[in-house]
Amino acid sequence: SGSNDKTVRLWAASRGGQARVLRGHTGRVRSVAFSADGRLLVSGSYDRTVRLWDVRTGVEKRKLEGHTIGVYAVAFHPDGHLIASGGLDRTIRLWDPVTGKAQRVLRGHAAGVTSLSFSRSGRHLASGSRDRAVRIWETASGRLAQVLRGHTAGVAAVSFGPEEGVLVSSGRDKT
């Protein structure tokens, strides 16, 4: 879990207790996500950084910098070789977790990016924004594939389902 106290907390849900506290962010932690194999954890913070953590040791492996305002959303690609981050700077950055370098910056939202989700195949990335739109991006090329409109307030969450092409979104308009 990410916290206003600038930490990431790993929980041992089966035991009902805290397993580890990860420290390093200097602002509120807004989003966290595990890699598919569970070995890595990524966190995004209002301190404008994305951090990559080793789950077993709790050691920070990488600090990814590039957003100019707070990071609101993070997601791991299903194969673990790509991290997406979305910020209040209206950009989505695709990072190589090994090198820590941004591979691509996706632009198109008119307001902060609040949620990200990769499709199960990893071919597409969905982004939700305060601009009330859901955008679907082709992961390999960074090309904007589709814009979905229907929310009358900012998009709070997006998530691809297990079936390719099925996506759910929720918004601050209570839908």
GROMACS .gro file of N, CA and C in nm:
model
  525
    1SER      N    1   0.085  -0.118   0.000
    1SER     CA    2   0.000   0.000   0.000
    1SER      C    3   0.089   0.124   0.000
    2GLY      N    4   0.043   0.229  -0.069
    2GLY     CA    5   0.112   0.356  -0.069
    2GLY      C    6   0.047   0.448   0.032
    3SER      N    7   0.123   0.541   0.085
    3SER     CA    8   0.071   0.618   0.197
    3SER      C    9   0.107   0.766   0.190
    4ASN      N   10   0.026   0.846   0.259
    4ASN     CA   11   0.056   0.988   0.274
    4ASN      C   12   0.182   1.010   0.356
    5ASP      N   13   0.227   0.908   0.431
    5ASP     CA   14   0.348   0.923   0.512
    5ASP      C   15   0.475   0.897   0.431
    6LYS      N   16   0.461   0.888   0.296
    6LYS     CA   17   0.573   0.876   0.202
    6LYS      C   18   0.634   0.737   0.199
    7THR      N   19   0.564   0.638   0.253
    7THR     CA   20   0.616   0.501   0.255
    7THR      C   21   0.531   0.408   0.169
    8VAL      N   22   0.592   0.295   0.138
    8VAL     CA   23   0.522   0.182   0.077
    8VAL      C   24   0.526   0.071   0.180
    9ARG      N   25   0.411   0.010   0.205
    9ARG     CA   26   0.405  -0.097   0.305
    9ARG      C   27   0.365  -0.227   0.238
   10LEU      N   28   0.446  -0.329   0.264
   10LEU     CA   29   0.414  -0.465   0.220
   10LEU      C   30   0.347  -0.535   0.338
   11TRP      N   31   0.239  -0.603   0.306
   11TRP     CA   32   0.161  -0.668   0.411
   11TRP      C   33   0.163  -0.819   0.393
   12ALA      N   34   0.165  -0.890   0.503
   12ALA     CA   35   0.150  -1.036   0.504
   12ALA      C   36   0.003  -1.061   0.534
   13ALA      N   37  -0.079  -1.057   0.431
   13ALA     CA   38  -0.224  -1.065   0.449
   13ALA      C   39  -0.266  -1.193   0.519
   14SER      N   40  -0.197  -1.302   0.493
   14SER     CA   41  -0.235  -1.429   0.556
   14SER      C   42  -0.213  -1.425   0.707
   15ARG      N   43  -0.117  -1.346   0.752
   15ARG     CA   44  -0.089  -1.332   0.895
   15ARG      C   45  -0.160  -1.211   0.954
   16GLY      N   46  -0.209  -1.122   0.867
   16GLY     CA   47  -0.277  -1.004   0.916
   16GLY      C   48  -0.184  -0.897   0.968
   17GLY      N   49  -0.058  -0.898   0.923
   17GLY     CA   50   0.035  -0.798   0.972
   17GLY      C   51   0.122  -0.739   0.863
   18GLN      N   52   0.200  -0.643   0.904
   18GLN     CA   53   0.289  -0.574   0.813
   18GLN      C   54   0.416  -0.656   0.795
   19ALA      N   55   0.463  -0.669   0.672
   19ALA     CA   56   0.584  -0.745   0.644
   19ALA      C   57   0.707  -0.655   0.633
   20ARG      N   58   0.690  -0.539   0.570
   20ARG     CA   59   0.805  -0.453   0.546
   20ARG      C   60   0.758  -0.312   0.512
   21VAL      N   61   0.838  -0.213   0.550
   21VAL     CA   62   0.813  -0.073   0.514
   21VAL      C   63   0.927  -0.029   0.422
   22LEU      N   64   0.890   0.025   0.305
   22LEU     CA   65   0.989   0.071   0.208
   22LEU      C   66   0.993   0.223   0.212
   23ARG      N   67   1.112   0.276   0.237
   23ARG     CA   68   1.129   0.420   0.249
   23ARG      C   69   1.220   0.472   0.140
   24GLY      N   70   1.190   0.592   0.092
   24GLY     CA   71   1.273   0.654  -0.011
   24GLY      C   72   1.202   0.770  -0.078
   25HIS      N   73   1.071   0.760  -0.092
   25HIS     CA   74   0.994   0.870  -0.150
   25HIS      C   75   0.995   0.989  -0.056
   26THR      N   76   0.987   1.108  -0.115
   26THR     CA   77   0.982   1.230  -0.034
   26THR      C   78   0.847   1.301  -0.045
   27GLY      N   79   0.751   1.234  -0.107
   27GLY     CA   80   0.614   1.284  -0.118
   27GLY      C   81   0.518   1.168  -0.103
   28ARG      N   82   0.389   1.200  -0.095
   28ARG     CA   83   0.286   1.096  -0.081
   28ARG      C   84   0.300   0.991  -0.191
   29VAL      N   85   0.282   0.866  -0.155
   29VAL     CA   86   0.286   0.757  -0.253
   29VAL      C   87   0.144   0.733  -0.300
   30ARG      N   88   0.121   0.752  -0.429
   30ARG     CA   89  -0.015   0.749  -0.484
   30ARG      C   90  -0.052   0.615  -0.548
   31SER      N   91   0.049   0.540  -0.598
   31SER     CA   92   0.017   0.417  -0.671
   31SER      C   93   0.128   0.314  -0.654
   32VAL      N   94   0.088   0.187  -0.649
   32VAL     CA   95   0.183   0.076  -0.639
   32VAL      C   96   0.135  -0.039  -0.728
   33ALA      N   97   0.229  -0.118  -0.777
   33ALA     CA   98   0.193  -0.235  -0.859
   33ALA      C   99   0.304  -0.338  -0.852
   34PHE      N  100   0.266  -0.466  -0.846
   34PHE     CA  101   0.362  -0.576  -0.851
   34PHE      C  102   0.390  -0.616  -0.994
   35SER      N  103   0.509  -0.667  -1.018
   35SER     CA  104   0.538  -0.735  -1.144
   35SER      C  105   0.462  -0.867  -1.144
   36ALA      N  106   0.441  -0.926  -1.261
   36ALA     CA  107   0.363  -1.050  -1.271
   36ALA      C  108   0.426  -1.164  -1.191
   37ASP      N  109   0.558  -1.168  -1.182
   37ASP     CA  110   0.624  -1.275  -1.106
   37ASP      C  111   0.634  -1.244  -0.957
   38GLY      N  112   0.592  -1.124  -0.915
   38GLY     CA  113   0.591  -1.088  -0.775
   38GLY      C  114   0.726  -1.051  -0.717
   39ARG      N  115   0.829  -1.047  -0.797
   39ARG     CA  116   0.964  -1.017  -0.745
   39ARG      C  117   0.990  -0.868  -0.730
   40LEU      N  118   0.922  -0.789  -0.812
   40LEU     CA  119   0.945  -0.645  -0.812
   40LEU      C  120   0.816  -0.571  -0.780
   41LEU      N  121   0.833  -0.452  -0.727
   41LEU     CA  122   0.722  -0.363  -0.696
   41LEU      C  123   0.760  -0.226  -0.750
   42VAL      N  124   0.664  -0.159  -0.810
   42VAL     CA  125   0.686  -0.023  -0.858
   42VAL      C  126   0.592   0.071  -0.781
   43SER      N  127   0.642   0.190  -0.750
   43SER     CA  128   0.561   0.289  -0.678
   43SER      C  129   0.576   0.424  -0.745
   44GLY      N  130   0.467   0.502  -0.742
   44GLY     CA  131   0.467   0.637  -0.797
   44GLY      C  132   0.426   0.735  -0.690
   45SER      N  133   0.489   0.851  -0.691
   45SER     CA  134   0.470   0.945  -0.581
   45SER      C  135   0.453   1.089  -0.627
   46TYR      N  136   0.398   1.170  -0.538
   46TYR     CA  137   0.389   1.313  -0.560
   46TYR      C  138   0.528   1.378  -0.566
   47ASP      N  139   0.633   1.305  -0.529
   47ASP     CA  140   0.768   1.360  -0.538
   47ASP      C  141   0.822   1.357  -0.681
   48ARG      N  142   0.735   1.318  -0.778
   48ARG     CA  143   0.765   1.315  -0.921
   48ARG      C  144   0.851   1.197  -0.962
   49THR      N  145   0.868   1.098  -0.874
   49THR     CA  146   0.951   0.984  -0.908
   49THR      C  147   0.870   0.855  -0.912
   50VAL      N  148   0.927   0.761  -0.986
   50VAL     CA  149   0.880   0.623  -0.990
   50VAL      C  150   0.995   0.542  -0.932
   51ARG      N  151   0.964   0.454  -0.839
   51ARG     CA  152   1.071   0.375  -0.778
   51ARG      C  153   1.042   0.227  -0.796
   52LEU      N  154   1.149   0.154  -0.820
   52LEU     CA  155   1.143   0.010  -0.841
   52LEU      C  156   1.209  -0.057  -0.722
   53TRP      N  157   1.137  -0.152  -0.661
   53TRP     CA  158   1.182  -0.216  -0.538
   53TRP      C  159   1.196  -0.367  -0.555
   54ASP      N  160   1.294  -0.425  -0.489
   54ASP     CA  161   1.307  -0.570  -0.478
   54ASP      C  162   1.217  -0.612  -0.362
   55VAL      N  163   1.117  -0.693  -0.389
   55VAL     CA  164   1.019  -0.730  -0.286
   55VAL      C  165   1.084  -0.812  -0.175
   56ARG      N  166   1.172  -0.904  -0.211
   56ARG     CA  167   1.233  -0.993  -0.111
   56ARG      C  168   1.320  -0.917  -0.012
   57THR      N  169   1.402  -0.823  -0.063
   57THR     CA  170   1.497  -0.753   0.024
   57THR      C  171   1.447  -0.616   0.070
   58GLY      N  172   1.353  -0.558  -0.002
   58GLY     CA  173   1.306  -0.424   0.031
   58GLY      C  174   1.399  -0.315  -0.019
   59VAL      N  175   1.497  -0.351  -0.099
   59VAL     CA  176   1.595  -0.255  -0.149
   59VAL      C  177   1.541  -0.183  -0.273
   60GLU      N  178   1.564  -0.053  -0.277
   60GLU     CA  179   1.528   0.025  -0.394
   60GLU      C  180   1.629  -0.005  -0.505
   61LYS      N  181   1.579  -0.056  -0.617
   61LYS     CA  182   1.667  -0.091  -0.729
   61LYS      C  183   1.689   0.024  -0.825
   62ARG      N  184   1.586   0.105  -0.846
   62ARG     CA  185   1.594   0.217  -0.941
   62ARG      C  186   1.503   0.331  -0.896
   63LYS      N  187   1.550   0.451  -0.927
   63LYS     CA  188   1.466   0.570  -0.913
   63LYS      C  189   1.452   0.627  -1.054
   64LEU      N  190   1.330   0.632  -1.103
   64LEU     CA  191   1.303   0.678  -1.239
   64LEU      C  192   1.251   0.821  -1.232
   65GLU      N  193   1.319   0.911  -1.301
   65GLU     CA  194   1.284   1.052  -1.295
   65GLU      C  195   1.255   1.105  -1.435
   66GLY      N  196   1.155   1.191  -1.444
   66GLY     CA  197   1.118   1.250  -1.572
   66GLY      C  198   0.988   1.327  -1.566
   67HIS      N  199   0.897   1.285  -1.479
   67HIS     CA  200   0.770   1.358  -1.463
   67HIS      C  201   0.800   1.493  -1.399
   68THR      N  202   0.724   1.593  -1.440
   68THR     CA  203   0.748   1.728  -1.388
   68THR      C  204   0.652   1.766  -1.275
   69ILE      N  205   0.549   1.683  -1.256
   69ILE     CA  206   0.455   1.699  -1.145
   69ILE      C  207   0.431   1.557  -1.092
   70GLY      N  208   0.361   1.543  -0.984
   70GLY     CA  209   0.343   1.414  -0.918
   70GLY      C  210   0.297   1.300  -1.007
   71VAL      N  211   0.343   1.180  -0.973
   71VAL     CA  212   0.304   1.057  -1.041
   71VAL      C  213   0.181   1.001  -0.971
   72TYR      N  214   0.078   0.976  -1.048
   72TYR     CA  215  -0.051   0.934  -0.994
   72TYR      C  216  -0.083   0.788  -1.022
   73ALA      N  217  -0.016   0.728  -1.122
   73ALA     CA  218  -0.049   0.590  -1.160
   73ALA      C  219   0.075   0.518  -1.209
   74VAL      N  220   0.085   0.390  -1.176
   74VAL     CA  221   0.192   0.303  -1.227
   74VAL      C  222   0.132   0.168  -1.264
   75ALA      N  223   0.198   0.102  -1.359
   75ALA     CA  224   0.155  -0.033  -1.400
   75ALA      C  225   0.274  -0.107  -1.457
   76PHE      N  226   0.278  -0.237  -1.433
   76PHE     CA  227   0.379  -0.325  -1.491
   76PHE      C  228   0.321  -0.392  -1.614
   77HIS      N  229   0.398  -0.397  -1.722
   77HIS     CA  230   0.362  -0.475  -1.840
   77HIS      C  231   0.358  -0.622  -1.797
   78PRO      N  232   0.271  -0.704  -1.856
   78PRO     CA  233   0.261  -0.845  -1.815
   78PRO      C  234   0.392  -0.924  -1.823
   79ASP      N  235   0.481  -0.888  -1.918
   79ASP     CA  236   0.606  -0.963  -1.927
   79ASP      C  237   0.715  -0.906  -1.836
   80GLY      N  238   0.686  -0.797  -1.765
   80GLY     CA  239   0.781  -0.741  -1.670
   80GLY      C  240   0.891  -0.656  -1.729
   81HIS      N  241   0.893  -0.639  -1.861
   81HIS     CA  242   1.001  -0.566  -1.926
   81HIS      C  243   0.969  -0.421  -1.955
   82LEU      N  244   0.859  -0.372  -1.899
   82LEU     CA  245   0.817  -0.235  -1.922
   82LEU      C  246   0.733  -0.189  -1.804
   83ILE      N  247   0.755  -0.065  -1.764
   83ILE     CA  248   0.675  -0.002  -1.658
   83ILE      C  249   0.611   0.121  -1.720
   84ALA      N  250   0.484   0.144  -1.690
   84ALA     CA  251   0.416   0.266  -1.733
   84ALA      C  252   0.390   0.351  -1.610
   85SER      N  253   0.407   0.482  -1.626
   85SER     CA  254   0.373   0.575  -1.519
   85SER      C  255   0.294   0.690  -1.580
   86GLY      N  256   0.196   0.737  -1.505
   86GLY     CA  257   0.114   0.849  -1.549
   86GLY      C  258   0.118   0.959  -1.446
   87GLY      N  259   0.128   1.082  -1.492
   87GLY     CA  260   0.143   1.191  -1.398
   87GLY      C  261   0.045   1.303  -1.416
   88LEU      N  262   0.047   1.389  -1.318
   88LEU     CA  263  -0.035   1.509  -1.323
   88LEU      C  264   0.018   1.606  -1.429
   89ASP      N  265   0.136   1.577  -1.485
   89ASP     CA  266   0.191   1.655  -1.596
   89ASP      C  267   0.129   1.616  -1.730
   90ARG      N  268   0.025   1.529  -1.725
   90ARG     CA  269  -0.053   1.487  -1.843
   90ARG      C  270   0.023   1.391  -1.934
   91THR      N  271   0.135   1.336  -1.888
   91THR     CA  272   0.211   1.243  -1.971
   91THR      C  273   0.207   1.102  -1.914
   92ILE      N  274   0.234   1.009  -2.004
   92ILE     CA  275   0.255   0.869  -1.967
   92ILE      C  276   0.396   0.837  -2.011
   93ARG      N  277   0.473   0.779  -1.923
   93ARG     CA  278   0.611   0.742  -1.957
   93ARG      C  279   0.623   0.591  -1.951
   94LEU      N  280   0.688   0.536  -2.052
   94LEU     CA  281   0.716   0.392  -2.059
   94LEU      C  282   0.864   0.373  -2.030
   95TRP      N  283   0.892   0.298  -1.926
   95TRP     CA  284   1.028   0.284  -1.874
   95TRP      C  285   1.080   0.142  -1.894
   96ASP      N  286   1.209   0.131  -1.915
   96ASP     CA  287   1.279   0.003  -1.912
   96ASP      C  288   1.323  -0.019  -1.768
   97PRO      N  289   1.272  -0.122  -1.699
   97PRO     CA  290   1.307  -0.139  -1.558
   97PRO      C  291   1.452  -0.180  -1.535
   98VAL      N  292   1.518  -0.233  -1.638
   98VAL     CA  293   1.658  -0.274  -1.623
   98VAL      C  294   1.751  -0.153  -1.628
   99THR      N  295   1.731  -0.066  -1.727
   99THR     CA  296   1.820   0.050  -1.743
   99THR      C  297   1.770   0.173  -1.669
  100GLY      N  298   1.640   0.178  -1.641
  100GLY     CA  299   1.582   0.295  -1.578
  100GLY      C  300   1.558   0.410  -1.674
  101LYS      N  301   1.573   0.385  -1.801
  101LYS     CA  302   1.556   0.490  -1.902
  101LYS      C  303   1.413   0.491  -1.956
  102ALA      N  304   1.363   0.612  -1.982
  102ALA     CA  305   1.231   0.626  -2.043
  102ALA      C  306   1.245   0.588  -2.191
  103GLN      N  307   1.165   0.491  -2.235
  103GLN     CA  308   1.168   0.449  -2.375
  103GLN      C  309   1.079   0.536  -2.462
  104ARG      N  310   0.974   0.589  -2.401
  104ARG     CA  311   0.876   0.665  -2.479
  104ARG      C  312   0.795   0.753  -2.384
  105VAL      N  313   0.752   0.869  -2.434
  105VAL     CA  314   0.661   0.955  -2.360
  105VAL      C  315   0.536   0.968  -2.445
  106LEU      N  316   0.421   0.934  -2.386
  106LEU     CA  317   0.293   0.942  -2.456
  106LEU      C  318   0.220   1.068  -2.411
  107ARG      N  319   0.177   1.145  -2.511
  107ARG     CA  320   0.106   1.269  -2.483
  107ARG      C  321  -0.028   1.268  -2.554
  108GLY      N  322  -0.128   1.328  -2.492
  108GLY     CA  323  -0.259   1.334  -2.554
  108GLY      C  324  -0.368   1.373  -2.456
  109HIS      N  325  -0.347   1.345  -2.328
  109HIS     CA  326  -0.446   1.384  -2.229
  109HIS      C  327  -0.438   1.534  -2.202
  110ALA      N  328  -0.553   1.595  -2.177
  110ALA     CA  329  -0.561   1.738  -2.151
  110ALA      C  330  -0.555   1.770  -2.002
  111ALA      N  331  -0.547   1.666  -1.919
  111ALA     CA  332  -0.537   1.684  -1.774
  111ALA      C  333  -0.457   1.566  -1.718
  112GLY      N  334  -0.434   1.565  -1.588
  112GLY     CA  335  -0.353   1.462  -1.525
  112GLY      C  336  -0.402   1.321  -1.550
  113VAL      N  337  -0.306   1.229  -1.565
  113VAL     CA  338  -0.335   1.087  -1.584
  113VAL      C  339  -0.352   1.023  -1.447
  114THR      N  340  -0.466   0.958  -1.426
  114THR     CA  341  -0.502   0.908  -1.293
  114THR      C  342  -0.498   0.756  -1.281
  115SER      N  343  -0.498   0.684  -1.394
  115SER     CA  344  -0.502   0.538  -1.387
  115SER      C  345  -0.443   0.478  -1.514
  116LEU      N  346  -0.380   0.361  -1.499
  116LEU     CA  347  -0.319   0.289  -1.611
  116LEU      C  348  -0.347   0.141  -1.598
  117SER      N  349  -0.361   0.073  -1.712
  117SER     CA  350  -0.377  -0.072  -1.712
  117SER      C  351  -0.329  -0.128  -1.846
  118PHE      N  352  -0.243  -0.229  -1.841
  118PHE     CA  353  -0.202  -0.301  -1.961
  118PHE      C  354  -0.304  -0.410  -1.989
  119SER      N  355  -0.326  -0.436  -2.117
  119SER     CA  356  -0.409  -0.551  -2.154
  119SER      C  357  -0.332  -0.679  -2.118
  120ARG      N  358  -0.402  -0.789  -2.109
  120ARG     CA  359  -0.339  -0.915  -2.070
  120ARG      C  360  -0.224  -0.952  -2.163
  121SER      N  361  -0.241  -0.926  -2.293
  121SER     CA  362  -0.135  -0.957  -2.390
  121SER      C  363  -0.021  -0.856  -2.382
  122GLY      N  364  -0.049  -0.739  -2.324
  122GLY     CA  365   0.050  -0.634  -2.318
  122GLY      C  366   0.056  -0.548  -2.443
  123ARG      N  367  -0.027  -0.578  -2.542
  123ARG     CA  368  -0.026  -0.502  -2.668
  123ARG      C  369  -0.084  -0.362  -2.652
  124HIS      N  370  -0.170  -0.345  -2.553
  124HIS     CA  371  -0.236  -0.215  -2.534
  124HIS      C  372  -0.221  -0.166  -2.389
  125LEU      N  373  -0.222  -0.036  -2.377
  125LEU     CA  374  -0.220   0.031  -2.248
  125LEU      C  375  -0.339   0.126  -2.245
  126ALA      N  376  -0.420   0.115  -2.141
  126ALA     CA  377  -0.531   0.207  -2.121
  126ALA      C  378  -0.490   0.311  -2.019
  127SER      N  379  -0.531   0.435  -2.044
  127SER     CA  380  -0.505   0.543  -1.949
  127SER      C  381  -0.634   0.619  -1.923
  128GLY      N  382  -0.656   0.651  -1.798
  128GLY     CA  383  -0.769   0.734  -1.758
  128GLY      C  384  -0.717   0.866  -1.707
  129SER      N  385  -0.797   0.972  -1.725
  129SER     CA  386  -0.749   1.105  -1.692
  129SER      C  387  -0.858   1.193  -1.632
  130ARG      N  388  -0.814   1.298  -1.569
  130ARG     CA  389  -0.906   1.400  -1.519
  130ARG      C  390  -0.976   1.472  -1.634
  131ASP      N  391  -0.929   1.451  -1.758
  131ASP     CA  392  -0.993   1.514  -1.874
  131ASP      C  393  -1.120   1.440  -1.918
  132ARG      N  394  -1.161   1.338  -1.842
  132ARG     CA  395  -1.284   1.262  -1.862
  132ARG      C  396  -1.274   1.157  -1.974
  133ALA      N  397  -1.156   1.135  -2.027
  133ALA     CA  398  -1.139   1.041  -2.137
  133ALA      C  399  -1.055   0.921  -2.095
  134VAL      N  400  -1.084   0.809  -2.162
  134VAL     CA  401  -1.000   0.690  -2.154
  134VAL      C  402  -0.931   0.679  -2.290
  135ARG      N  403  -0.801   0.665  -2.286
  135ARG     CA  404  -0.726   0.650  -2.411
  135ARG      C  405  -0.664   0.511  -2.414
  136ILE      N  406  -0.664   0.452  -2.535
  136ILE     CA  407  -0.602   0.321  -2.556
  136ILE      C  408  -0.481   0.344  -2.647
  137TRP      N  409  -0.367   0.298  -2.601
  137TRP     CA  410  -0.240   0.317  -2.671
  137TRP      C  411  -0.186   0.182  -2.717
  138GLU      N  412  -0.120   0.179  -2.832
  138GLU     CA  413  -0.046   0.061  -2.875
  138GLU      C  414   0.088   0.065  -2.804
  139THR      N  415   0.116  -0.037  -2.726
  139THR     CA  416   0.235  -0.036  -2.642
  139THR      C  417   0.364  -0.032  -2.724
  140ALA      N  418   0.373  -0.111  -2.828
  140ALA     CA  419   0.497  -0.120  -2.905
  140ALA      C  420   0.533   0.010  -2.976
  141SER      N  421   0.434   0.077  -3.033
  141SER     CA  422   0.461   0.197  -3.112
  141SER      C  423   0.434   0.327  -3.037
  142GLY      N  424   0.353   0.322  -2.933
  142GLY     CA  425   0.312   0.443  -2.863
  142GLY      C  426   0.200   0.517  -2.933
  143ARG      N  427   0.148   0.458  -3.041
  143ARG     CA  428   0.042   0.523  -3.118
  143ARG      C  429  -0.089   0.521  -3.040
  144LEU      N  430  -0.161   0.633  -3.044
  144LEU     CA  431  -0.294   0.640  -2.984
  144LEU      C  432  -0.389   0.563  -3.073
  145ALA      N  433  -0.450   0.458  -3.020
  145ALA     CA  434  -0.539   0.372  -3.099
  145ALA      C  435  -0.684   0.416  -3.090
  146GLN      N  436  -0.724   0.467  -2.973
  146GLN     CA  437  -0.865   0.498  -2.955
  146GLN      C  438  -0.883   0.592  -2.836
  147VAL      N  439  -0.985   0.676  -2.846
  147VAL     CA  440  -1.026   0.762  -2.735
  147VAL      C  441  -1.171   0.725  -2.702
  148LEU      N  442  -1.194   0.693  -2.577
  148LEU     CA  443  -1.328   0.655  -2.530
  148LEU      C  444  -1.381   0.768  -2.443
  149ARG      N  445  -1.497   0.819  -2.480
  149ARG     CA  446  -1.559   0.928  -2.405
  149ARG      C  447  -1.695   0.883  -2.353
  150GLY      N  448  -1.734   0.935  -2.241
  150GLY     CA  449  -1.862   0.900  -2.183
  150GLY      C  450  -1.874   0.947  -2.040
  151HIS      N  451  -1.761   0.962  -1.973
  151HIS     CA  452  -1.764   1.014  -1.836
  151HIS      C  453  -1.788   1.164  -1.839
  152THR      N  454  -1.862   1.213  -1.742
  152THR     CA  455  -1.889   1.356  -1.732
  152THR      C  456  -1.801   1.423  -1.628
  153ALA      N  457  -1.714   1.344  -1.565
  153ALA     CA  458  -1.614   1.395  -1.471
  153ALA      C  459  -1.489   1.311  -1.490
  154GLY      N  460  -1.384   1.344  -1.420
  154GLY     CA  461  -1.258   1.274  -1.437
  154GLY      C  462  -1.268   1.123  -1.421
  155VAL      N  463  -1.184   1.052  -1.492
  155VAL     CA  464  -1.177   0.906  -1.482
  155VAL      C  465  -1.092   0.871  -1.361
  156ALA      N  466  -1.146   0.786  -1.274
  156ALA     CA  467  -1.076   0.748  -1.152
  156ALA      C  468  -0.995   0.620  -1.169
  157ALA      N  469  -1.045   0.525  -1.250
  157ALA     CA  470  -0.977   0.397  -1.263
  157ALA      C  471  -1.009   0.333  -1.397
  158VAL      N  472  -0.910   0.261  -1.451
  158VAL     CA  473  -0.928   0.179  -1.570
  158VAL      C  474  -0.866   0.043  -1.543
  159SER      N  475  -0.925  -0.061  -1.602
  159SER     CA  476  -0.869  -0.195  -1.586
  159SER      C  477  -0.912  -0.282  -1.702
  160PHE      N  478  -0.814  -0.343  -1.769
  160PHE     CA  479  -0.845  -0.441  -1.871
  160PHE      C  480  -0.889  -0.570  -1.804
  161GLY      N  481  -0.987  -0.637  -1.864
  161GLY     CA  482  -1.032  -0.765  -1.814
  161GLY      C  483  -0.945  -0.877  -1.869
  162PRO      N  484  -0.973  -1.001  -1.830
  162PRO     CA  485  -0.894  -1.114  -1.877
  162PRO      C  486  -0.913  -1.143  -2.025
  163GLU      N  487  -1.025  -1.099  -2.081
  163GLU     CA  488  -1.050  -1.118  -2.223
  163GLU      C  489  -0.998  -0.997  -2.299
  164GLU      N  490  -0.916  -1.021  -2.401
  164GLU     CA  491  -0.857  -0.911  -2.478
  164GLU      C  492  -0.966  -0.819  -2.532
  165GLY      N  493  -0.947  -0.691  -2.514
  165GLY     CA  494  -1.042  -0.593  -2.568
  165GLY      C  495  -1.151  -0.552  -2.471
  166VAL      N  496  -1.162  -0.614  -2.357
  166VAL     CA  497  -1.264  -0.577  -2.259
  166VAL      C  498  -1.199  -0.488  -2.154
  167LEU      N  499  -1.259  -0.371  -2.134
  167LEU     CA  500  -1.203  -0.270  -2.045
  167LEU      C  501  -1.315  -0.214  -1.959
  168VAL      N  502  -1.284  -0.185  -1.833
  168VAL     CA  503  -1.380  -0.121  -1.745
  168VAL      C  504  -1.318   0.010  -1.698
  169SER      N  505  -1.404   0.110  -1.679
  169SER     CA  506  -1.356   0.237  -1.623
  169SER      C  507  -1.457   0.285  -1.520
  170SER      N  508  -1.408   0.364  -1.427
  170SER     CA  509  -1.497   0.428  -1.332
  170SER      C  510  -1.457   0.574  -1.325
  171GLY      N  511  -1.555   0.658  -1.290
  171GLY     CA  512  -1.525   0.801  -1.290
  171GLY      C  513  -1.575   0.871  -1.167
  172ARG      N  514  -1.533   0.992  -1.154
  172ARG     CA  515  -1.578   1.076  -1.044
  172ARG      C  516  -1.721   1.121  -1.063
  173ASP      N  517  -1.781   1.083  -1.176
  173ASP     CA  518  -1.923   1.111  -1.203
  173ASP      C  519  -2.013   1.001  -1.146
  174LYS      N  520  -1.955   0.913  -1.065
  174LYS     CA  521  -2.025   0.804  -0.997
  174LYS      C  522  -2.070   0.694  -1.093
  175THR      N  523  -2.000   0.683  -1.208
  175THR     CA  524  -2.027   0.572  -1.301
  175THR      C  525  -1.906   0.483  -1.312
   0.00000   0.00000   0.00000
